[in-house]
Amino acid sequence: MNVKFALGQINPTLGDFAGNTALIASALAQAEAANADVLVLPELALCGYPPRDLLTRDAFLHAMEQTLQKLAALVGSTTAVLVGFAERLSHTQAHEQPHAGRPLANSAAFLFEGRVQAVIRKRLLPTYDVFDEDRYFEPGTQTGVVSFRGHRLGITICEDAWNDELFWPHRRYTLDPVQEVVNAGADILVNLSASPFGIAKHGQRLAMLSHTVRRWQRPLVFVNQVGGHDDLLFDGGSFALDATGARLAQAHQHQSDLVVVDTQAASAGVARPALGETESLLQALVLGTRDYARRCGFKQALLGLSGGIDSAVVACIAAEALGPENVHGVALPSRYSSDHSRGDAQALAENLGIRFSEIPIEAPFAAFLQTLAPAFAGRPADVTEENLQARLRGTTLMALSNKFGALLLTTGNKSEIATGYSTLYGDMCGGLGVIADVFKLRVYELARHINRDREIIPINTIDKPPSAELRPDQKDEDSLPPYSVLDPLLEAHLERDMDADALVAAGFPRDTVRDILKLVRLAEHKRRQAAPGLKVSAKAFGTGRRFPIAHGFRDPG
């Protein structure tokens, strides 16, 4: 007989066991109504991914164990459930012999007829980029094959499917769990995943798993988590492939979904439309902002509106994520703010329907200059006075955030954060860096995409040269190379690990390379103190990039 799978693409909240159980129960009801044989849920769906050091809390693990038993009791004889959870390998109580190795496994439970029928443990534990699984989990040692209704399901968990020797030029592991389940007789491949979003990641997953399916001539079900957890975004995009690699079903990206598919079907089932790269990025940032605010208890957001491109794009994302009625844009003009920038900020707010107010910083800026005049006597004005303005803006916005309980969004982009073109305790103030992993040129792409149907971001905001407006006639290019040069250089260095000599060999001017790499190195202390930023690239600042602040190495070249 054929096996019908329900792809249960849910958005769990870390540690919200009651809420996550409710999501799973709802998905199970839909799967049963569709006569699905197996509901497949994401990796660690019971607790959400990544739980990080919550896994060190005994109460957290105990709650997960209780929740798994309650969930098993909900599962009858119509639809089995395959759900990810963190499995405690030993309780290590005082009278017990401690378990050798890490005390947990990243596991999947196969639930049917009111109980846990089988447990499959993840074999490959990633420790690169944002992943730290070897910190918590012991790798599984058994091949994950479960017999069910005349089929043998080869079950793997996320990274287990990312090690095909014929697809990857360089493998991280010697073991291939997919090959092992095939060798053990699996006739259907199933992968539970929590694979973070990246701008080109969905296509990469599809290409990789299509290759795997064609190699082993087995149909495959891939179910991915969706939602935002701190800096990590998960785009969903779950799918099922037949034994030739053709797509039978495709779930939505960036939203919860449930799709039922027969992997033995002769024709395609439900296939949601694929998103373009820029639209996918925009939806990822909206989802990440919404989930971060919601899970941190914020209903409203606040940001400084300068009339520039970065704050305009962040305002659009915030309005979409939280509703325009819950977003407050604040203009904070100084003596150097142009009339057109102030007008652009107000026009944007009106186009979006968000609240707008203007709080000039000229009076406190003049007071600071007067207060500091004796201490600064004999010294010319420099970046100190520029930073004073940024810090006055940051202090004002933080005061509004405190008073009204709104989440302050920072508006710095990756190009600025990389080179330190930002002010600590100034424009870096806030709780979430919405576009912190988006290079400047891509910010412009987002702006043009937002304006695809009508003018939301004023055209002047997009067309004018970018400026911090902290001194007369200031332009970004006074301090940085043109973004058409800077962004490709930064992308090559930060995301592809190209050193100075490699960058020069790729055609970048040696002086420019030397200057920009120095700026990147000197700004490390700023980034360490920055708000968490939503990760959308192959290598983002934050948990995935771990460089020391104080060190003596200088890149040759």
Coordinates of C-alpha atoms in Angstrom, one line a residue:
M1 CA 0.0 0.0 0.0
N2 CA 1.0 3.6 -0.5
V3 CA 2.0 5.8 2.4
K4 CA 0.5 9.3 2.6
F5 CA 2.6 11.9 4.4
A6 CA 1.5 15.2 6.0
L7 CA 4.3 17.8 5.9
G8 CA 3.7 19.5 9.3
Q9 CA 5.6 22.8 8.8
I10 CA 5.1 24.5 12.1
N11 CA 6.5 27.5 13.9
P12 CA 7.3 26.4 17.4
T13 CA 8.4 28.7 20.2
L14 CA 11.5 27.8 22.2
G15 CA 10.5 26.2 25.5
D16 CA 6.7 26.8 25.0
F17 CA 5.7 23.1 25.4
A18 CA 2.0 23.8 25.8
G19 CA 1.9 26.1 22.8
N20 CA 4.0 23.8 20.7
T21 CA 1.8 20.8 21.6
A22 CA -1.2 22.8 20.5
L23 CA 0.4 23.5 17.1
I24 CA 1.2 19.8 16.7
A25 CA -2.3 18.7 17.8
S26 CA -3.8 21.0 15.2
A27 CA -1.5 19.7 12.5
L28 CA -2.4 16.1 13.6
A29 CA -6.2 16.9 13.3
Q30 CA -5.6 18.2 9.8
A31 CA -3.5 15.2 8.9
E32 CA -6.1 12.7 10.2
A33 CA -8.9 14.5 8.3
A34 CA -6.8 14.0 5.1
N35 CA -6.3 10.3 5.9
A36 CA -2.5 10.8 6.1
D37 CA -0.5 7.9 7.4
V38 CA 2.4 9.8 8.9
L39 CA 2.6 13.4 10.1
V40 CA 6.2 14.5 9.8
L41 CA 7.3 17.5 12.0
P42 CA 10.6 19.4 12.1
E43 CA 13.8 18.7 14.0
L44 CA 13.3 19.4 17.8
A45 CA 9.8 20.5 17.1
L46 CA 8.7 19.7 20.6
C47 CA 10.9 22.4 22.1
G48 CA 11.9 24.5 19.1
Y49 CA 15.4 24.9 17.5
P50 CA 17.9 25.9 18.7
P51 CA 17.3 25.5 22.4
R52 CA 20.9 26.2 23.2
D53 CA 21.7 26.3 27.0
L54 CA 18.0 25.6 27.9
L55 CA 19.2 22.1 27.3
T56 CA 21.3 22.4 30.5
R57 CA 18.2 22.9 32.7
D58 CA 16.8 19.8 34.3
A59 CA 13.3 21.4 34.5
F60 CA 13.4 22.1 30.8
L61 CA 14.2 18.4 30.0
H62 CA 11.7 17.1 32.5
A63 CA 9.0 19.3 30.9
M64 CA 9.9 17.9 27.4
E65 CA 9.7 14.3 28.6
Q66 CA 6.2 14.9 30.1
T67 CA 5.1 16.7 26.9
L68 CA 6.3 13.8 24.7
Q69 CA 4.2 11.4 26.7
K70 CA 1.2 13.6 26.6
L71 CA 1.6 14.0 22.8
A72 CA 2.0 10.2 22.4
A73 CA -1.3 9.8 24.1
L74 CA -3.0 12.0 21.5
V75 CA -1.9 9.8 18.7
G76 CA -4.3 7.1 17.7
S77 CA -4.2 4.3 15.0
T78 CA -5.0 6.5 12.0
T79 CA -2.0 8.8 11.7
A80 CA 1.5 8.2 13.1
V81 CA 3.6 11.2 14.2
L82 CA 7.3 11.7 13.7
V83 CA 8.5 14.5 16.0
G84 CA 11.9 15.9 16.9
F85 CA 12.8 16.2 20.6
A86 CA 15.9 16.3 22.9
E87 CA 16.3 12.8 24.4
R88 CA 17.9 12.5 27.8
L89 CA 20.3 9.5 27.7
S90 CA 20.6 9.2 31.5
H91 CA 19.2 11.0 34.5
T92 CA 22.6 10.9 36.2
Q93 CA 21.1 11.0 39.7
A94 CA 23.3 10.7 42.7
H95 CA 22.8 6.9 43.0
E96 CA 23.3 6.3 39.3
Q97 CA 26.4 5.8 37.2
P98 CA 26.8 8.9 35.0
H99 CA 26.4 8.4 31.2
A100 CA 29.7 8.5 29.3
G101 CA 29.7 11.4 26.8
R102 CA 27.1 14.1 26.4
P103 CA 23.9 13.5 28.3
L104 CA 21.4 14.2 25.4
A105 CA 20.6 13.1 21.9
N106 CA 19.0 15.1 19.1
S107 CA 16.2 12.6 18.4
A108 CA 13.0 11.9 16.6
A109 CA 10.2 9.9 18.2
F110 CA 7.8 7.8 16.1
L111 CA 4.5 7.9 17.9
F112 CA 1.6 5.6 17.1
E113 CA -1.3 4.0 19.0
G114 CA -0.7 6.0 22.1
R115 CA 3.0 5.4 22.7
V116 CA 6.5 5.9 21.5
Q117 CA 7.1 3.1 19.0
A118 CA 10.7 4.0 18.1
V119 CA 13.4 6.6 18.6
I120 CA 15.9 7.7 16.0
R121 CA 19.0 9.7 16.9
K122 CA 20.8 12.2 14.8
R123 CA 24.2 10.9 13.6
L124 CA 25.9 14.1 12.3
L125 CA 26.2 17.0 14.8
P126 CA 27.2 20.3 13.1
T127 CA 29.6 22.6 15.0
Y128 CA 30.3 25.2 12.3
D129 CA 28.8 28.6 11.7
V130 CA 25.8 29.1 14.0
F131 CA 25.6 25.4 15.0
D132 CA 26.9 24.1 18.3
E133 CA 25.3 20.7 18.6
D134 CA 28.3 18.8 19.8
R135 CA 28.2 21.0 22.9
Y136 CA 25.0 19.3 24.0
F137 CA 24.3 16.0 22.1
E138 CA 25.9 12.6 21.7
P139 CA 25.8 11.4 18.1
G140 CA 23.5 8.4 17.4
T141 CA 25.1 5.1 16.4
Q142 CA 22.1 3.2 15.0
T143 CA 20.7 3.3 11.5
G144 CA 17.2 5.0 11.6
V145 CA 14.8 2.7 9.8
V146 CA 11.2 2.2 10.9
S147 CA 8.8 -0.4 9.3
F148 CA 5.3 1.0 8.9
R149 CA 2.4 -0.2 6.8
G150 CA 4.4 -2.2 4.4
H151 CA 7.2 0.3 3.9
R152 CA 10.6 0.9 5.5
L153 CA 11.1 4.5 6.3
G154 CA 14.7 5.7 6.3
I155 CA 14.7 8.5 8.9
T156 CA 17.4 11.1 9.1
I157 CA 17.6 14.5 10.9
C158 CA 18.8 17.6 9.1
E159 CA 22.6 17.5 8.9
D160 CA 22.4 13.7 8.3
A161 CA 21.3 14.4 4.7
W162 CA 24.1 17.0 4.0
N163 CA 27.0 14.7 3.4
D164 CA 26.6 13.0 0.0
E165 CA 30.1 12.3 -1.3
L166 CA 28.9 12.7 -4.9
F167 CA 27.3 16.1 -4.3
W168 CA 29.8 17.9 -2.0
P169 CA 33.4 18.5 -3.2
H170 CA 34.5 18.5 0.4
R171 CA 32.7 16.5 3.1
R172 CA 32.7 17.3 6.8
Y173 CA 32.1 13.7 7.9
T174 CA 33.1 10.2 6.8
L175 CA 29.7 8.8 7.6
D176 CA 26.7 9.2 5.2
P177 CA 23.5 8.3 7.2
V178 CA 21.3 8.4 4.0
Q179 CA 23.5 5.7 2.4
E180 CA 23.2 3.7 5.6
V181 CA 19.4 3.7 5.7
V182 CA 19.3 2.8 2.0
N183 CA 21.7 -0.1 2.7
A184 CA 19.4 -1.1 5.6
G185 CA 16.5 -1.4 3.2
A186 CA 14.7 1.9 3.4
D187 CA 12.3 2.5 0.5
I188 CA 11.2 6.0 1.5
L189 CA 13.6 8.7 2.8
V190 CA 12.3 11.1 5.5
N191 CA 14.3 14.1 6.8
L192 CA 13.2 16.2 9.8
S193 CA 15.0 19.5 9.6
A194 CA 15.7 22.9 11.2
S195 CA 17.7 24.4 8.4
P196 CA 18.2 28.2 8.8
F197 CA 17.3 30.6 6.0
G198 CA 19.9 31.9 3.6
I199 CA 19.3 34.0 0.6
A200 CA 20.0 31.1 -1.8
K201 CA 19.5 28.3 0.7
H202 CA 16.1 26.9 -0.6
G203 CA 17.5 26.2 -4.0
Q204 CA 20.6 24.6 -2.5
R205 CA 18.5 22.2 -0.4
L206 CA 16.3 21.3 -3.4
A207 CA 19.3 20.7 -5.6
M208 CA 21.1 18.6 -3.0
L209 CA 18.2 16.4 -2.0
S210 CA 17.1 16.0 -5.6
H211 CA 20.6 14.6 -6.3
T212 CA 20.3 12.3 -3.3
V213 CA 16.9 11.0 -4.5
R214 CA 18.2 10.3 -8.0
R215 CA 21.3 8.6 -6.7
W216 CA 19.3 6.2 -4.5
Q217 CA 16.1 6.1 -6.5
R218 CA 14.0 6.6 -3.4
P219 CA 11.2 9.1 -2.8
L220 CA 11.9 11.7 -0.1
V221 CA 10.0 13.8 2.4
F222 CA 11.7 16.9 3.8
V223 CA 10.1 18.9 6.5
N224 CA 11.7 22.2 7.7
Q225 CA 11.0 24.4 10.7
V226 CA 9.6 27.9 10.0
G227 CA 9.9 31.1 12.1
G228 CA 12.4 33.3 13.8
H229 CA 14.4 32.4 16.9
D230 CA 16.6 35.4 18.0
D231 CA 19.0 35.9 15.2
L232 CA 18.1 32.7 13.2
L233 CA 15.4 32.6 10.6
F234 CA 13.8 29.4 9.3
D235 CA 12.0 29.6 6.0
G236 CA 10.1 26.3 5.9
G237 CA 9.8 25.5 2.2
S238 CA 9.2 21.8 3.0
F239 CA 8.8 19.5 0.0
A240 CA 8.4 15.9 -1.2
L241 CA 10.2 14.4 -4.2
D242 CA 9.4 11.2 -6.1
A243 CA 12.1 8.6 -6.9
T244 CA 13.2 10.5 -10.0
G245 CA 13.8 13.8 -8.1
A246 CA 10.6 15.5 -9.4
R247 CA 8.8 17.7 -6.9
L248 CA 5.5 16.2 -5.7
A249 CA 4.7 18.8 -3.2
Q250 CA 6.0 22.2 -2.0
A251 CA 5.0 24.0 1.2
H252 CA 5.0 27.8 1.6
Q253 CA 8.1 29.7 2.5
H254 CA 8.1 31.9 5.6
Q255 CA 4.8 30.7 7.0
S256 CA 3.3 27.7 8.7
D257 CA 1.8 25.2 6.3
L258 CA 0.5 21.6 6.1
V259 CA 0.7 19.7 2.8
V260 CA -0.4 16.0 2.3
V261 CA 1.4 14.0 -0.3
D262 CA 1.5 10.4 -1.6
T263 CA 5.2 9.7 -2.4
Q264 CA 4.1 6.9 -4.8
A265 CA 1.8 9.2 -6.7
A266 CA 2.1 9.4 -10.5
S267 CA 1.5 13.1 -10.6
A268 CA 2.4 16.2 -8.5
G269 CA 0.2 17.2 -5.6
V270 CA 0.2 20.7 -3.9
A271 CA 3.0 22.9 -5.0
R272 CA 3.1 26.5 -3.5
P273 CA 4.6 29.1 -5.9
A274 CA 8.3 29.7 -5.4
L275 CA 9.4 33.1 -4.3
G276 CA 11.9 35.3 -6.0
E277 CA 15.1 36.0 -4.1
T278 CA 14.3 39.6 -3.1
E279 CA 10.7 38.8 -2.1
S280 CA 11.9 35.8 -0.1
L281 CA 14.5 38.0 1.7
L282 CA 11.8 40.6 2.5
Q283 CA 9.4 37.9 3.9
A284 CA 12.2 36.4 6.0
L285 CA 13.0 39.8 7.6
V286 CA 9.3 40.5 8.2
L287 CA 8.8 37.0 9.8
G288 CA 12.0 37.4 11.9
T289 CA 10.9 40.9 13.2
R290 CA 7.4 39.7 14.0
D291 CA 8.5 36.6 15.9
Y292 CA 11.3 38.4 17.8
A293 CA 8.9 41.1 18.9
R294 CA 6.1 38.7 19.8
R295 CA 8.3 36.2 21.6
C296 CA 10.0 39.0 23.6
G297 CA 6.6 40.4 24.6
F298 CA 6.6 43.5 22.5
K299 CA 3.5 44.7 20.6
Q300 CA 4.9 47.9 19.3
A301 CA 8.2 49.0 17.6
L302 CA 10.0 52.3 17.5
L303 CA 12.8 53.5 15.2
G304 CA 14.6 56.6 14.1
L305 CA 13.5 57.9 10.7
S306 CA 16.4 59.9 9.1
G307 CA 14.9 60.1 5.6
G308 CA 17.6 57.7 4.5
I309 CA 17.2 54.4 2.7
D310 CA 18.1 52.1 5.7
S311 CA 15.5 53.5 8.1
A312 CA 12.9 53.6 5.3
V313 CA 13.3 49.9 4.6
V314 CA 13.3 48.9 8.2
A315 CA 10.1 51.0 8.8
C316 CA 8.4 49.1 5.9
I317 CA 9.4 45.8 7.4
A318 CA 8.2 46.8 10.8
A319 CA 4.9 48.0 9.5
E320 CA 4.3 44.7 7.7
A321 CA 5.5 42.6 10.7
L322 CA 3.5 44.4 13.4
G323 CA 0.9 46.5 11.7
P324 CA 1.4 50.2 10.9
E325 CA -0.6 51.2 13.9
N326 CA 2.0 49.6 16.1
V327 CA 5.1 51.4 14.6
H328 CA 6.4 54.8 15.6
G329 CA 8.9 56.6 13.4
V330 CA 10.8 59.5 15.1
A331 CA 12.8 62.1 13.2
L332 CA 15.6 63.6 15.3
P333 CA 17.0 66.5 13.2
S334 CA 20.1 68.4 14.1
R335 CA 21.7 71.5 12.6
Y336 CA 23.0 69.4 9.8
S337 CA 19.8 67.7 8.8
S338 CA 18.6 68.7 5.4
D339 CA 15.0 69.8 4.7
H340 CA 14.5 67.1 2.1
S341 CA 15.5 64.4 4.6
R342 CA 13.0 65.6 7.1
G343 CA 10.4 65.8 4.4
D344 CA 11.2 62.3 3.1
A345 CA 10.9 60.8 6.6
Q346 CA 7.4 62.3 7.1
A347 CA 6.3 61.3 3.6
L348 CA 7.4 57.7 4.3
A349 CA 5.4 57.7 7.5
E350 CA 2.3 59.0 5.8
N351 CA 2.6 56.4 3.0
L352 CA 3.0 53.6 5.5
G353 CA 0.3 54.9 7.9
I354 CA 2.7 54.7 10.9
R355 CA 2.8 57.2 13.7
F356 CA 5.4 60.0 13.1
S357 CA 6.9 62.6 15.4
E358 CA 9.8 64.9 15.3
I359 CA 12.1 65.6 18.3
P360 CA 15.0 68.0 17.4
I361 CA 18.3 67.3 19.2
E362 CA 19.7 70.8 18.5
A363 CA 19.1 72.1 22.1
P364 CA 20.8 69.2 23.9
F365 CA 23.6 69.1 21.3
A366 CA 24.3 72.8 21.9
A367 CA 24.2 72.3 25.6
F368 CA 26.8 69.4 25.3
L369 CA 29.1 71.5 23.2
Q370 CA 28.9 74.3 25.7
T371 CA 29.5 71.9 28.6
L372 CA 32.5 70.2 27.0
A373 CA 34.0 73.4 25.6
P374 CA 36.4 73.9 28.5
A375 CA 37.6 70.3 28.3
F376 CA 38.0 70.5 24.5
A377 CA 39.7 73.9 24.4
G378 CA 42.3 74.1 21.7
R379 CA 41.2 71.0 19.9
P380 CA 39.4 71.2 16.5
A381 CA 36.0 69.6 16.0
D382 CA 36.2 66.0 14.7
V383 CA 34.3 62.8 14.8
T384 CA 33.7 63.4 18.6
E385 CA 31.1 66.0 17.8
E386 CA 29.5 63.8 15.1
N387 CA 29.2 61.0 17.6
L388 CA 27.6 63.2 20.1
Q389 CA 24.7 63.8 17.8
A390 CA 24.3 60.0 17.2
R391 CA 24.4 59.3 20.9
L392 CA 21.8 62.0 21.6
R393 CA 19.5 60.3 19.1
G394 CA 20.2 56.9 20.7
T395 CA 19.5 58.2 24.2
T396 CA 16.3 59.9 23.0
L397 CA 15.0 56.8 21.3
M398 CA 15.9 54.6 24.3
A399 CA 14.0 57.0 26.5
L400 CA 10.9 56.6 24.3
S401 CA 11.4 52.8 24.2
N402 CA 11.5 52.7 28.1
K403 CA 8.6 55.0 28.5
F404 CA 6.2 53.4 26.1
G405 CA 7.4 49.8 26.1
A406 CA 8.2 49.7 22.4
L407 CA 11.0 47.6 20.8
L408 CA 13.7 49.9 19.4
L409 CA 14.8 48.7 16.0
T410 CA 18.3 49.5 14.8
T411 CA 18.7 50.5 11.2
G412 CA 22.4 49.8 10.4
N413 CA 23.2 47.6 7.4
K414 CA 25.9 45.0 7.0
S415 CA 28.2 47.3 5.1
E416 CA 28.2 49.9 7.9
I417 CA 28.5 47.3 10.7
A418 CA 31.4 45.6 8.9
T419 CA 33.4 48.8 8.6
G420 CA 32.4 50.4 11.9
Y421 CA 30.6 53.2 10.1
S422 CA 28.2 53.4 13.1
T423 CA 28.3 54.9 16.6
L424 CA 28.3 52.8 19.8
Y425 CA 25.6 53.9 22.2
G426 CA 24.2 56.0 19.3
D427 CA 22.6 54.6 16.1
M428 CA 23.6 51.2 17.4
C429 CA 21.2 51.5 20.3
G430 CA 18.3 49.0 20.2
G431 CA 16.9 45.5 20.6
L432 CA 17.0 44.1 17.1
G433 CA 19.1 44.8 14.0
V434 CA 16.6 44.1 11.3
I435 CA 19.0 44.6 8.3
A436 CA 22.2 44.0 10.1
D437 CA 23.1 41.2 7.7
V438 CA 22.0 43.0 4.5
F439 CA 24.6 44.8 2.5
K440 CA 23.8 48.3 1.3
L441 CA 23.3 47.5 -2.3
R442 CA 20.8 44.8 -1.4
V443 CA 19.0 47.3 0.8
Y444 CA 18.4 49.3 -2.3
E445 CA 17.1 46.2 -4.0
L446 CA 14.6 45.8 -1.2
A447 CA 13.5 49.4 -1.4
R448 CA 12.8 49.1 -5.2
H449 CA 10.9 45.9 -4.6
I450 CA 8.8 47.5 -1.9
N451 CA 8.0 50.2 -4.4
R452 CA 7.1 47.7 -7.2
D453 CA 3.4 48.6 -7.2
R454 CA 3.3 52.1 -5.8
E455 CA 5.6 54.6 -4.2
I456 CA 5.9 53.8 -0.6
I457 CA 9.5 54.9 0.0
P458 CA 10.0 58.4 -1.5
I459 CA 11.9 58.2 -4.7
N460 CA 14.2 60.9 -3.4
T461 CA 15.2 58.6 -0.6
I462 CA 16.3 56.0 -3.1
D463 CA 18.0 58.4 -5.5
K464 CA 20.0 60.7 -3.2
P465 CA 23.6 59.9 -2.2
P466 CA 23.6 58.3 1.3
S467 CA 24.7 60.5 4.2
A468 CA 24.9 60.3 8.0
E469 CA 24.2 64.1 8.0
L470 CA 26.5 64.7 11.0
R471 CA 28.5 67.5 9.4
P472 CA 28.0 69.9 6.5
D473 CA 27.6 68.2 3.1
Q474 CA 28.6 64.8 4.4
K475 CA 28.4 61.8 2.2
D476 CA 29.1 58.1 2.9
E477 CA 31.7 58.1 0.1
D478 CA 33.8 60.6 2.0
S479 CA 34.7 57.8 4.4
L480 CA 34.1 54.6 2.4
P481 CA 34.6 53.4 -1.2
P482 CA 31.5 53.4 -3.4
Y483 CA 29.2 50.6 -2.3
S484 CA 29.5 49.1 -5.8
V485 CA 33.2 48.4 -4.7
L486 CA 32.8 48.0 -1.0
D487 CA 30.0 45.4 -0.9
P488 CA 31.5 42.9 -3.2
L489 CA 34.8 43.2 -1.3
L490 CA 33.1 42.7 2.0
E491 CA 31.1 39.8 0.7
A492 CA 34.2 38.0 -0.6
H493 CA 36.1 38.7 2.7
L494 CA 33.4 38.0 5.2
E495 CA 31.3 35.3 3.6
R496 CA 33.9 33.5 1.4
D497 CA 36.9 34.0 3.7
M498 CA 39.1 35.6 1.0
D499 CA 42.2 37.2 2.5
A500 CA 44.0 40.3 1.3
D501 CA 46.1 38.6 -1.4
A502 CA 43.1 36.7 -2.7
L503 CA 41.1 39.9 -2.9
V504 CA 43.8 41.7 -4.8
A505 CA 44.1 38.8 -7.1
A506 CA 40.4 39.1 -7.7
G507 CA 40.8 42.6 -8.9
F508 CA 40.3 44.8 -5.9
P509 CA 42.8 47.7 -5.4
R510 CA 45.5 46.8 -2.9
D511 CA 45.1 50.1 -1.0
T512 CA 41.4 49.7 -0.8
V513 CA 41.7 46.1 0.5
R514 CA 44.2 47.2 3.1
D515 CA 42.1 50.0 4.4
I516 CA 38.8 48.1 4.4
L517 CA 40.2 45.0 6.1
K518 CA 41.7 47.3 8.8
L519 CA 38.3 48.9 9.4
V520 CA 36.7 45.4 9.7
R521 CA 39.3 44.4 12.3
L522 CA 39.0 47.6 14.3
A523 CA 35.2 47.4 14.5
E524 CA 35.1 44.0 16.1
H525 CA 34.5 45.6 19.6
K526 CA 31.5 47.5 18.3
R527 CA 29.9 44.4 16.8
R528 CA 30.3 42.5 20.0
Q529 CA 28.1 45.1 21.7
A530 CA 25.5 45.4 18.9
A531 CA 21.9 44.3 19.0
P532 CA 21.2 40.8 17.6
G533 CA 20.8 40.9 13.9
L534 CA 18.6 38.7 11.7
K535 CA 20.8 36.3 9.8
V536 CA 20.2 36.0 6.1
S537 CA 23.6 35.4 4.6
A538 CA 26.1 32.5 4.5
K539 CA 28.1 34.2 7.3
A540 CA 26.5 36.8 9.6
F541 CA 28.0 38.8 12.4
G542 CA 27.1 37.3 15.8
T543 CA 27.0 33.6 16.8
G544 CA 28.3 32.4 13.4
R545 CA 31.5 34.6 13.3
R546 CA 33.8 34.3 16.3
F547 CA 36.8 36.6 16.0
P548 CA 38.7 37.9 19.0
I549 CA 38.7 41.6 19.7
A550 CA 42.3 42.0 20.9
H551 CA 44.8 40.1 18.8
G552 CA 48.1 40.8 17.0
F553 CA 47.5 39.1 13.7
R554 CA 47.5 41.4 10.6
D555 CA 46.3 40.0 7.3
P556 CA 49.3 39.9 4.8
G557 CA 49.0 42.3 1.9

